[in-house]
Each structure stands twice: as C-alpha cells, then as structure tokens.
mmCIF file with all atom_site columns, C-alpha atoms in Angstrom:
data_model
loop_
_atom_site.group_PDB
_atom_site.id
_atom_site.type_symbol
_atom_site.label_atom_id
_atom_site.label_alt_id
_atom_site.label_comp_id
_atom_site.label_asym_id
_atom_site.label_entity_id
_atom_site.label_seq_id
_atom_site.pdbx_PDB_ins_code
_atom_site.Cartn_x
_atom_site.Cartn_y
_atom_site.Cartn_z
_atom_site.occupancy
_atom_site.B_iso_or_equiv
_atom_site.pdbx_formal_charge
_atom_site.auth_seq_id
_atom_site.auth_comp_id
_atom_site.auth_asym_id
_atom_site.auth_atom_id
_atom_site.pdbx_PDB_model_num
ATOM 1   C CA . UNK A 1 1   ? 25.438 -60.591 -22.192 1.00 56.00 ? 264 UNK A CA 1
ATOM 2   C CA . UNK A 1 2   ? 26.006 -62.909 -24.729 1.00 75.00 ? 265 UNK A CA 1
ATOM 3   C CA . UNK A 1 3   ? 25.921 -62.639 -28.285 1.00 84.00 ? 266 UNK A CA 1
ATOM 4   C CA . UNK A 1 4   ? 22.503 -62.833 -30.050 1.00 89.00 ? 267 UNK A CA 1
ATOM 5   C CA . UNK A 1 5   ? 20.900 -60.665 -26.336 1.00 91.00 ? 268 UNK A CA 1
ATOM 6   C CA . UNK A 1 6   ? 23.166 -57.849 -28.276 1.00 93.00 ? 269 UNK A CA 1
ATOM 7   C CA . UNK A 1 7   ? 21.845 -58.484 -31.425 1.00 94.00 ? 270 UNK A CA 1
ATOM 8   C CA . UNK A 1 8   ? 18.544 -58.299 -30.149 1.00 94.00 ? 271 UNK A CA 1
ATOM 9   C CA . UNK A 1 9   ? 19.398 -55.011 -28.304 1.00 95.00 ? 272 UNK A CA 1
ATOM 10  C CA . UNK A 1 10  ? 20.339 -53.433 -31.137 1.00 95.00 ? 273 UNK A CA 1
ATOM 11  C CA . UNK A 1 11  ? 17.040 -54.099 -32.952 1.00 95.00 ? 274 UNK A CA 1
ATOM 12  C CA . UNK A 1 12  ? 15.406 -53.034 -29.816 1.00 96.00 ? 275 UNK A CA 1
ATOM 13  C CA . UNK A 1 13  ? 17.248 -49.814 -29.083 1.00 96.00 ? 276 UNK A CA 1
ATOM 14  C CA . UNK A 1 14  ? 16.712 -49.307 -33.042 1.00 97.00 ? 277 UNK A CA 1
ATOM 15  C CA . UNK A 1 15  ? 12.960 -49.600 -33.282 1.00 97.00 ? 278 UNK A CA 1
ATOM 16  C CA . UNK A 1 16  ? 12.658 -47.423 -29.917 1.00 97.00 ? 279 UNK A CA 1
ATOM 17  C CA . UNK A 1 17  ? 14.954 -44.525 -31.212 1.00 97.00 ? 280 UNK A CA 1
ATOM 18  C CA . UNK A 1 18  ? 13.139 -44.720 -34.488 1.00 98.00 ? 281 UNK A CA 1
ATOM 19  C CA . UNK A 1 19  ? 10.030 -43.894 -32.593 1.00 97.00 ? 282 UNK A CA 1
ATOM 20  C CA . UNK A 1 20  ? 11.711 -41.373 -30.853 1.00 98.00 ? 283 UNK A CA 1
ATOM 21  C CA . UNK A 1 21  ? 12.098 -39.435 -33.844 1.00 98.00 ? 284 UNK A CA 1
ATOM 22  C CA . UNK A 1 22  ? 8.725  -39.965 -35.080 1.00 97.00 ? 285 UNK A CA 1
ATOM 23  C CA . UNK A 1 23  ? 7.110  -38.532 -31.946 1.00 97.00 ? 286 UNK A CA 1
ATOM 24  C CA . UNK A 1 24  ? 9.890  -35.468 -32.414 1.00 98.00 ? 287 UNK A CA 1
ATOM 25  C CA . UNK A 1 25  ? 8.205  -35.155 -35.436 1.00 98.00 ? 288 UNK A CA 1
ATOM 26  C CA . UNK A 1 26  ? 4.666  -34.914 -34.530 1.00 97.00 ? 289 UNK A CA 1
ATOM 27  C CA . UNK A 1 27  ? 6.058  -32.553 -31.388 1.00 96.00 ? 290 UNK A CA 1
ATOM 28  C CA . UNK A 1 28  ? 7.473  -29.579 -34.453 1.00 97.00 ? 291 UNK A CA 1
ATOM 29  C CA . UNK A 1 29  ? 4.093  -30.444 -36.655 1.00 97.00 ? 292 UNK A CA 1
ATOM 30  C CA . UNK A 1 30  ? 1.613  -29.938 -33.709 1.00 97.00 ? 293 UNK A CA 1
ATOM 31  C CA . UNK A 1 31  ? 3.475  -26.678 -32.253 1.00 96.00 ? 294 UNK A CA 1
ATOM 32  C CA . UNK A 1 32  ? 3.305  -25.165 -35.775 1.00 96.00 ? 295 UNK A CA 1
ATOM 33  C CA . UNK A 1 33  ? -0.684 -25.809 -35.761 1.00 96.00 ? 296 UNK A CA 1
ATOM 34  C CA . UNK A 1 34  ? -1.375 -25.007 -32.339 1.00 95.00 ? 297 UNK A CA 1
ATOM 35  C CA . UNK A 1 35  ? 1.329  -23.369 -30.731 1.00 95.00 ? 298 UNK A CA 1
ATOM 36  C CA . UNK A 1 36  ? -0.350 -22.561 -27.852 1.00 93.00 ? 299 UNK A CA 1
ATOM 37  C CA . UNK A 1 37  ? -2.194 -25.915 -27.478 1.00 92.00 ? 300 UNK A CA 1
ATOM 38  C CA . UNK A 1 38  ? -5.299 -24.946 -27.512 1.00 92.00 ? 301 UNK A CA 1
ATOM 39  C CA . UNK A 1 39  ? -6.864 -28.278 -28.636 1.00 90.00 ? 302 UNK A CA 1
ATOM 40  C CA . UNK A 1 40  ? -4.998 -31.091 -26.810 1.00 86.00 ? 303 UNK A CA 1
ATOM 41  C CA . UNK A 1 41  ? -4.578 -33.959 -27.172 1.00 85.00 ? 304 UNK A CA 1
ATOM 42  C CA . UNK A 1 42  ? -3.970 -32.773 -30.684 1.00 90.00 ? 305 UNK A CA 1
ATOM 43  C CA . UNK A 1 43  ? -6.060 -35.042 -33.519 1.00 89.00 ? 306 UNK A CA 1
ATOM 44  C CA . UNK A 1 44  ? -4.080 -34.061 -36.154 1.00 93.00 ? 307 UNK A CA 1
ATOM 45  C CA . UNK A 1 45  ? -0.629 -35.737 -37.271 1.00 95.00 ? 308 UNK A CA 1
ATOM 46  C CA . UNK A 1 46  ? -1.967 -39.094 -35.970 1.00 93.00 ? 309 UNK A CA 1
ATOM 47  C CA . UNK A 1 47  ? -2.665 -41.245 -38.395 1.00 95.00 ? 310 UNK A CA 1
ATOM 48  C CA . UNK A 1 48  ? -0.180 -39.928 -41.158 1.00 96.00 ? 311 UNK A CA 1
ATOM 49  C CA . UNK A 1 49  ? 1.930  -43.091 -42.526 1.00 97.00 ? 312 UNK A CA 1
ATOM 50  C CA . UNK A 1 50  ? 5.792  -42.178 -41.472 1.00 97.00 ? 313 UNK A CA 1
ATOM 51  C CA . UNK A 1 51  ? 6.426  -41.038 -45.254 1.00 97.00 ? 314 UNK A CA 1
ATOM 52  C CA . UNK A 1 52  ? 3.063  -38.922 -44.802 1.00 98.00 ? 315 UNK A CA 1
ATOM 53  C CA . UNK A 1 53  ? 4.330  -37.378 -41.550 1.00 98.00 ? 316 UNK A CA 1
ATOM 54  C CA . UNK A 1 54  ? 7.728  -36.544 -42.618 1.00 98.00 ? 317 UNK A CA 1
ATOM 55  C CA . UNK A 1 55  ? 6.595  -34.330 -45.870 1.00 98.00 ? 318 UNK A CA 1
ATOM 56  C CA . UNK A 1 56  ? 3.786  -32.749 -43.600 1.00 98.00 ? 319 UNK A CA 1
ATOM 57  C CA . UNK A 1 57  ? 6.144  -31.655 -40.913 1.00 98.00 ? 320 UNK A CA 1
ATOM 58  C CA . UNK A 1 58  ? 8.599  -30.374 -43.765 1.00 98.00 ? 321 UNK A CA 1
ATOM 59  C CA . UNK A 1 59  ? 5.577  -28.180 -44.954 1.00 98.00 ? 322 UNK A CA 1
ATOM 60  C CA . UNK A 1 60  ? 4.988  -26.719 -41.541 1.00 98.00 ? 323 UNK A CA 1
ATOM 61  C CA . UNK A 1 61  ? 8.142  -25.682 -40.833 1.00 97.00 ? 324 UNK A CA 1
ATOM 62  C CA . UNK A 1 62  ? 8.337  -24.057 -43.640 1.00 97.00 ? 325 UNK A CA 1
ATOM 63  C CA . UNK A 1 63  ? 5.664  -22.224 -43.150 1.00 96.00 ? 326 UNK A CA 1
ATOM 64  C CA . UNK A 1 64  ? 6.687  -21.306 -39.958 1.00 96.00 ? 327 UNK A CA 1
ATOM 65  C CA . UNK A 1 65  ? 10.166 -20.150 -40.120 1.00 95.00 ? 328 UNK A CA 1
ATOM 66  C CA . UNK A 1 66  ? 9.230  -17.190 -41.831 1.00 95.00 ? 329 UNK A CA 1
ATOM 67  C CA . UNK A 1 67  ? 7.128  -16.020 -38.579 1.00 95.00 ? 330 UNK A CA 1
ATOM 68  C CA . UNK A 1 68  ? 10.405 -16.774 -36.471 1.00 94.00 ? 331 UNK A CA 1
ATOM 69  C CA . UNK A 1 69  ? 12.039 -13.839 -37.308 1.00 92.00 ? 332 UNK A CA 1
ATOM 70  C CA . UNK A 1 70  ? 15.503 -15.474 -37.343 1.00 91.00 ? 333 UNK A CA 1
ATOM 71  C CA . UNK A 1 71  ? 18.673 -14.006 -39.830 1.00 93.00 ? 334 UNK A CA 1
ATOM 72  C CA . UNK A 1 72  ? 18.226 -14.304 -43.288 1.00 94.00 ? 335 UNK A CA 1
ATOM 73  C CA . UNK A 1 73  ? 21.514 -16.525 -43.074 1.00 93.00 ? 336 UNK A CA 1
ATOM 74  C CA . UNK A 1 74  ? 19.919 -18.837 -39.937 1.00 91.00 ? 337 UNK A CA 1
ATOM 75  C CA . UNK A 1 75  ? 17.133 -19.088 -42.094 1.00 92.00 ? 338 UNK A CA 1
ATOM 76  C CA . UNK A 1 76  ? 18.265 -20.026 -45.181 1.00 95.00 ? 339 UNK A CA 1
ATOM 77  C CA . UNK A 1 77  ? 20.740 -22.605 -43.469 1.00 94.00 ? 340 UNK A CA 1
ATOM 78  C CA . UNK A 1 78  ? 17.447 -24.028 -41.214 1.00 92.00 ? 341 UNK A CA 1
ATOM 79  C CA . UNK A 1 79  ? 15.356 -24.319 -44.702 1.00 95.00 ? 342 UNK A CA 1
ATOM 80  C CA . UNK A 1 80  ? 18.325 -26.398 -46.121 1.00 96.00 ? 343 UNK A CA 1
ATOM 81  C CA . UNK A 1 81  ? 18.994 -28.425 -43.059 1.00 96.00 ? 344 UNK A CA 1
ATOM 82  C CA . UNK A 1 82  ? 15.578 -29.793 -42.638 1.00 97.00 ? 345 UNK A CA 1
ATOM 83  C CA . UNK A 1 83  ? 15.377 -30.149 -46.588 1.00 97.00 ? 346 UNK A CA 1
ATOM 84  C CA . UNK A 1 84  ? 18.936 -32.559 -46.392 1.00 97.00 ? 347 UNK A CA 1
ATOM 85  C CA . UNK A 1 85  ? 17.016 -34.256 -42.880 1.00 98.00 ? 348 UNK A CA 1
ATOM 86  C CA . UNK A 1 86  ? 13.577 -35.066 -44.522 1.00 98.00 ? 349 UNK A CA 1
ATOM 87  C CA . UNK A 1 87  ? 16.125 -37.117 -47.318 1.00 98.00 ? 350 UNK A CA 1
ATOM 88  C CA . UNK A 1 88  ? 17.785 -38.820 -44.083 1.00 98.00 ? 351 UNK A CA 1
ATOM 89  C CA . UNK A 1 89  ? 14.375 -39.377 -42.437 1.00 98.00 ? 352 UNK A CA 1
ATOM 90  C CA . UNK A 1 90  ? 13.228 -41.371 -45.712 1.00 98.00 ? 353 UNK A CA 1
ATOM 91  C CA . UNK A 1 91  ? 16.383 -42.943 -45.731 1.00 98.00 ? 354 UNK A CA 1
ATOM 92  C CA . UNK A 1 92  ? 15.926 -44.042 -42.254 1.00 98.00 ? 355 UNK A CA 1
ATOM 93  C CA . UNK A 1 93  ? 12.521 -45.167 -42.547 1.00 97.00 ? 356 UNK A CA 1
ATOM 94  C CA . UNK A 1 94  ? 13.417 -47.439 -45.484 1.00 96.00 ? 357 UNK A CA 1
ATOM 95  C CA . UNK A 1 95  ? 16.478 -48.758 -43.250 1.00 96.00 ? 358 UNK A CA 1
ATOM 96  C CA . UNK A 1 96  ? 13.558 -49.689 -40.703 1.00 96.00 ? 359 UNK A CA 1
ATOM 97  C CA . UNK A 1 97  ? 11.590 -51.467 -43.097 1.00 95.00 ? 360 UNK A CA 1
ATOM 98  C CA . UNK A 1 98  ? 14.364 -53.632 -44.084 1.00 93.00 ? 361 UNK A CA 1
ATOM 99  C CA . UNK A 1 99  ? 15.141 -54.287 -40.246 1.00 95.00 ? 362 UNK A CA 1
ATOM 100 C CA . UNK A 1 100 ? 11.564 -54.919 -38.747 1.00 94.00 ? 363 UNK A CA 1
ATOM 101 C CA . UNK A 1 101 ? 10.313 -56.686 -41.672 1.00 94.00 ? 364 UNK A CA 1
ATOM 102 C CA . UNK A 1 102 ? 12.808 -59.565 -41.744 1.00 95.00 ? 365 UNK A CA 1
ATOM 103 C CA . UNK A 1 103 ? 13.329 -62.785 -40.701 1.00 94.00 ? 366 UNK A CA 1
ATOM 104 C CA . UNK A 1 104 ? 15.712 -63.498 -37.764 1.00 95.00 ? 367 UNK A CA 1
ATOM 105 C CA . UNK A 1 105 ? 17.323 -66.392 -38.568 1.00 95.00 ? 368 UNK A CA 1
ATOM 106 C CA . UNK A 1 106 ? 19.186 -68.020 -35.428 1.00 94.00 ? 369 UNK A CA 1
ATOM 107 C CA . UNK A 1 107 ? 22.262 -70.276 -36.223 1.00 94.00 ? 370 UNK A CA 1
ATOM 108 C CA . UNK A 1 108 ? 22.744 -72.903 -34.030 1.00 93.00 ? 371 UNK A CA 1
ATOM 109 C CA . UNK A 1 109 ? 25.537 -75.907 -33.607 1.00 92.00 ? 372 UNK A CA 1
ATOM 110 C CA . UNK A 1 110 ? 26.085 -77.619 -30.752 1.00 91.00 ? 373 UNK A CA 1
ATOM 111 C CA . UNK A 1 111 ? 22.413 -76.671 -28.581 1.00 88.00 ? 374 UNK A CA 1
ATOM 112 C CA . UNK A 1 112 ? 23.460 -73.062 -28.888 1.00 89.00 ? 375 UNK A CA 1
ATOM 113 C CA . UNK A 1 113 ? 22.934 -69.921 -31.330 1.00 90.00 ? 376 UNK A CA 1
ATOM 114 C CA . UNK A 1 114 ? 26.234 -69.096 -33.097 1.00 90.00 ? 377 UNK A CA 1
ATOM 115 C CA . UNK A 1 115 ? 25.113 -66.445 -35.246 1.00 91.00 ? 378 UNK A CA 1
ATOM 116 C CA . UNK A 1 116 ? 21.866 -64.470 -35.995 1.00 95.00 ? 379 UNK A CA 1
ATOM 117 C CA . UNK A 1 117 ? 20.999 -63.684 -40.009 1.00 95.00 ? 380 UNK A CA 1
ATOM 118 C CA . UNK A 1 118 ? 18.875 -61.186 -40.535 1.00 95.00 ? 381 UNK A CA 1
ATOM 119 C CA . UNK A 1 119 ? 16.607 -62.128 -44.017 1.00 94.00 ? 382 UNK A CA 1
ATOM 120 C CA . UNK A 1 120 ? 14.668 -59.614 -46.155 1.00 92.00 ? 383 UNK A CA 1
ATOM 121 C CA . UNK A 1 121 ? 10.735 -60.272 -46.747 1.00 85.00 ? 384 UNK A CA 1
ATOM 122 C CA . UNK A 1 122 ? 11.328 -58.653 -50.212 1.00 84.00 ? 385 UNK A CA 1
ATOM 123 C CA . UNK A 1 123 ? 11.408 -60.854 -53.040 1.00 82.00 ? 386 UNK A CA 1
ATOM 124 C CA . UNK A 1 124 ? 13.881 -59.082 -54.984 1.00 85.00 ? 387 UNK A CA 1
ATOM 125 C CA . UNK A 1 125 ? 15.057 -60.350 -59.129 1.00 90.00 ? 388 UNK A CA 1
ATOM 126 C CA . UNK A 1 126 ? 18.302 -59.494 -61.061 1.00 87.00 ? 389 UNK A CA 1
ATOM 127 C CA . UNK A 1 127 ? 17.468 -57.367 -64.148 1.00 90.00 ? 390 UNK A CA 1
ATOM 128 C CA . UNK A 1 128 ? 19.481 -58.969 -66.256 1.00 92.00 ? 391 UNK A CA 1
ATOM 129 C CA . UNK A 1 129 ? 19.802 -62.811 -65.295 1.00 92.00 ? 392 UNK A CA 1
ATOM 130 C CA . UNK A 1 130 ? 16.275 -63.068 -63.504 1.00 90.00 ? 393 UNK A CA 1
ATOM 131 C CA . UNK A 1 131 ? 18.110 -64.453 -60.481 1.00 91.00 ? 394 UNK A CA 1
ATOM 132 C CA . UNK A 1 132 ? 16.521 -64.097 -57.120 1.00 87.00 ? 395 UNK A CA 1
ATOM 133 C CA . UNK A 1 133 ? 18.404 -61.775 -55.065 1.00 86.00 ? 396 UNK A CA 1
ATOM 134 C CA . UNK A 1 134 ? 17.949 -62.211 -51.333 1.00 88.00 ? 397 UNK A CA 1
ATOM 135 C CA . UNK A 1 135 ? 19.040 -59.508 -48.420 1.00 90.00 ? 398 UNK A CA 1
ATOM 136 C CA . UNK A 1 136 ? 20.516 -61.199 -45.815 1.00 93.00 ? 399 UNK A CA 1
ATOM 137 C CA . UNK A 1 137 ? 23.108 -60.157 -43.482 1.00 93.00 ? 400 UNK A CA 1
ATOM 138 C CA . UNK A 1 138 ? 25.179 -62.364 -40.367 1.00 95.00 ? 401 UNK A CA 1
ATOM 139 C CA . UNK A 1 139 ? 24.494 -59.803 -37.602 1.00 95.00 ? 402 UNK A CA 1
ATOM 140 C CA . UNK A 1 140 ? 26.420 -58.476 -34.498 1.00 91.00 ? 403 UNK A CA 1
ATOM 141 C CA . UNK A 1 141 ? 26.287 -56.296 -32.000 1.00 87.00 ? 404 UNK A CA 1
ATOM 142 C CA . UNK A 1 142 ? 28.105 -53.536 -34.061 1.00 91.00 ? 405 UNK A CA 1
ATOM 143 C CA . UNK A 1 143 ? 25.288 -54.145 -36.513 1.00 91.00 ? 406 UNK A CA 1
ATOM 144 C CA . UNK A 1 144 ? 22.974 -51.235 -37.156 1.00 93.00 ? 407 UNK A CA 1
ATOM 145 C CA . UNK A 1 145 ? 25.607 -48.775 -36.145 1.00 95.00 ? 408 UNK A CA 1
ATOM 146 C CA . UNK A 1 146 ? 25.274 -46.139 -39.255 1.00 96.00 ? 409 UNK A CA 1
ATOM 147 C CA . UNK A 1 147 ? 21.539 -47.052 -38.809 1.00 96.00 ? 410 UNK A CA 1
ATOM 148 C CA . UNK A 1 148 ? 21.900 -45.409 -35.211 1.00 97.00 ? 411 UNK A CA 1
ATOM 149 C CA . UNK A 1 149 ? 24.581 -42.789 -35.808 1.00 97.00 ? 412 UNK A CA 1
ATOM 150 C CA . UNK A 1 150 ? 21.642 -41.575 -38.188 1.00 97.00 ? 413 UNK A CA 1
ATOM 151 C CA . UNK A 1 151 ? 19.325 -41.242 -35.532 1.00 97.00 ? 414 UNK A CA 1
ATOM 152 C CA . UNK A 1 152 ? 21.456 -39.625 -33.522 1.00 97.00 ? 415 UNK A CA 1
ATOM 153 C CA . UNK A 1 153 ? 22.522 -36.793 -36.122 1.00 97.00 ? 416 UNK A CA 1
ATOM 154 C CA . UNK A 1 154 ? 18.814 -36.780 -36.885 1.00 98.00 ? 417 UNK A CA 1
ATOM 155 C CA . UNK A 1 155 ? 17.360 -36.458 -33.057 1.00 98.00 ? 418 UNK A CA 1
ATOM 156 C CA . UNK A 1 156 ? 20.166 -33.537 -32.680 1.00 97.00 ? 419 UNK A CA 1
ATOM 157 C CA . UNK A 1 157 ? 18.828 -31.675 -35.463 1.00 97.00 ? 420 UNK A CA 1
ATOM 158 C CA . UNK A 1 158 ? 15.103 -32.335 -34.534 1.00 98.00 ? 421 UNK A CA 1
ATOM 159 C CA . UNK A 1 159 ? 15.717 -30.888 -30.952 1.00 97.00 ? 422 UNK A CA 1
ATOM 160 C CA . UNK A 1 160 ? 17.373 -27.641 -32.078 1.00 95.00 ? 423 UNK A CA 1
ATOM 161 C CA . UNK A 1 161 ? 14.736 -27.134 -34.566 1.00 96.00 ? 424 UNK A CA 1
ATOM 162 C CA . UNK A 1 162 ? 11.981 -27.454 -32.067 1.00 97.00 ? 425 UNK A CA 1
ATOM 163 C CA . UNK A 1 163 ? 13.665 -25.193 -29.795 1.00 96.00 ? 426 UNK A CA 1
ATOM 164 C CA . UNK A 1 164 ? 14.395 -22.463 -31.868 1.00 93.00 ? 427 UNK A CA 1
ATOM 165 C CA . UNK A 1 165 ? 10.579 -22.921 -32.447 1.00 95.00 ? 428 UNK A CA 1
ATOM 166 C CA . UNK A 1 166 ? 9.506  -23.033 -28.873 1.00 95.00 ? 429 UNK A CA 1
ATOM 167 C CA . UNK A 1 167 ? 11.722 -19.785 -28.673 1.00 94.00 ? 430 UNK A CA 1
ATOM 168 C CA . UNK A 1 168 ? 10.821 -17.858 -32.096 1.00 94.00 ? 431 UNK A CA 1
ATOM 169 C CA . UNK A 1 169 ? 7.502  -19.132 -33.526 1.00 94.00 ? 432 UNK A CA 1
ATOM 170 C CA . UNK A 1 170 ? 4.729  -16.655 -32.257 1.00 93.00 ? 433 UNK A CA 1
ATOM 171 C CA . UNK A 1 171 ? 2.716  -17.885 -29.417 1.00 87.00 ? 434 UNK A CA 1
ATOM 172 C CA . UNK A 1 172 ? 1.341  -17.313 -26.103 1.00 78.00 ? 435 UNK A CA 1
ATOM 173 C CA . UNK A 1 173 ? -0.655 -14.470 -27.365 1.00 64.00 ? 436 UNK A CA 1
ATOM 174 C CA . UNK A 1 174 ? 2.436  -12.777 -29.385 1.00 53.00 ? 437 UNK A CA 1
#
C-alpha cells in the first residue's frame, strides 16, 4: 500500500471509530431510559448534535449509578471517570472537526502524489499582528495516532461502563 492509501486509511479508520463511540454512547443513554427496551427502536438520543449527546449521556449515568448499587469507592471512581471521559469525548469531537472538515491537499511531482496536506476550513487571525493563521499539517500514515489512542482509551472505558450497567442498573423486572 503506498503512501497517501495510508493516509487515507487513517482518516477512514478515524471517522469509523469515531462513530463507534458515538453509537456506544447512544447504547449507555438508551439502557438508562429503557432498560428493558420496551420501546425499540428507541426515538430518543437520535437527533442530539455529538456535543448534545455527550452531556445527555453524562446526565444519565449519573442518574443511574446510584440505582447500581456498586461500592461507595467504585462509585465515586465511575462518577469521576466518565466526568474526565466526557472532557476527552469533547476533545475528540473537536479533533474530528478539524480532520473531516479540511482540505486534502495532494502533492504531486513527477505524475505522482508525494505528500498529502491536510488544510483547516477555519479562517483563523493572530491577536496581536492580524495575520492569518492557517492549520495545515504534511500527513502520514502515523498521522492521527494520539487521535486514535484516544479512541481506544475512550471505547475501553465506554464498554466497562455499559457493562457494569447491563449487570447493575435495575431491569428485567428488578
């Protein structure tokens, strides 16, 4: 695989983990309001913006925790865990704003692509000189890496969460 097919990969296998984790989401928000899915397809959740989604979830499980009947100490350290991943989520949704809504600049010489810049849509100016400041970046195919080891920390901490759930939150007629 050449050079910019990585690049491209790694934009793919970004925007499709990102949506991973967005689902996950929506999985913890709808067992909290209908744990025993009582109305499915559930409506709700849907049509939240990312942002939206994120604080809603955050809400839920904290309403719910309580009813899990877990250790004051698992508690507490759940409450604080999802508190420090809803600041990573909006981190990470920023990071795939700046991805997905650039340019993709392809460098060529010589017929073929050399290089791939990736190009901010934001029109950003310096405070103090009134410069334009443009975010751009050559890519790779080590590029997005913190981007993805984010997801990955992320999608760890959304599964246990929604197990503990599936395993502690009242349902099922308990």
């Amino acid at each position: 695989m050449n050079h910019e097919e990585l690049v491209y990969q790694r934009i793919g296998e970004f925007a499709v983990s990102f949506q991973w984790i967005e689902n996950k989401l929506r999985e913890i928000g709808w067992f909290v309001i209908d744990p025993d899915r009582l109305k499915w397809p559930p409506p709700d959740l849907r049509n939240l913006t990312n942002e939206k989604l994120v604080d809603r979830v955050h809400e839920l499980f904290l309403q719910a925790l309580p009813k899990c009947n877990l250790p004051a100490e698992l508690e507490a350290d759940f409450k604080d865990s999802f508190a420090s991943s809803v600041k990573q989520l909006h981190q990470l949704r920023r990071d795939r704003n700046r991805i997905l809504h650039s340019a993709f600049i392809e460098l060529k010489a010589g017929g073929e692509v050399q290089g791939i810049l990736r190009s901010g849509s934001k029109l950003q100016v310096d405070e103090e000189t009134g410069e334009a400041l443009f975010d751009q970046e050559l890519l790779s195919a080590k590029s997005f890496t913190s981007e993805m080891k984010a997801v990955a920390d992320l999608s760890l901490f959304l599964n246990r969460a929604y197990t503990q759930l599936l395993h502690r939150y009242p349902h099922g007629g308990a």
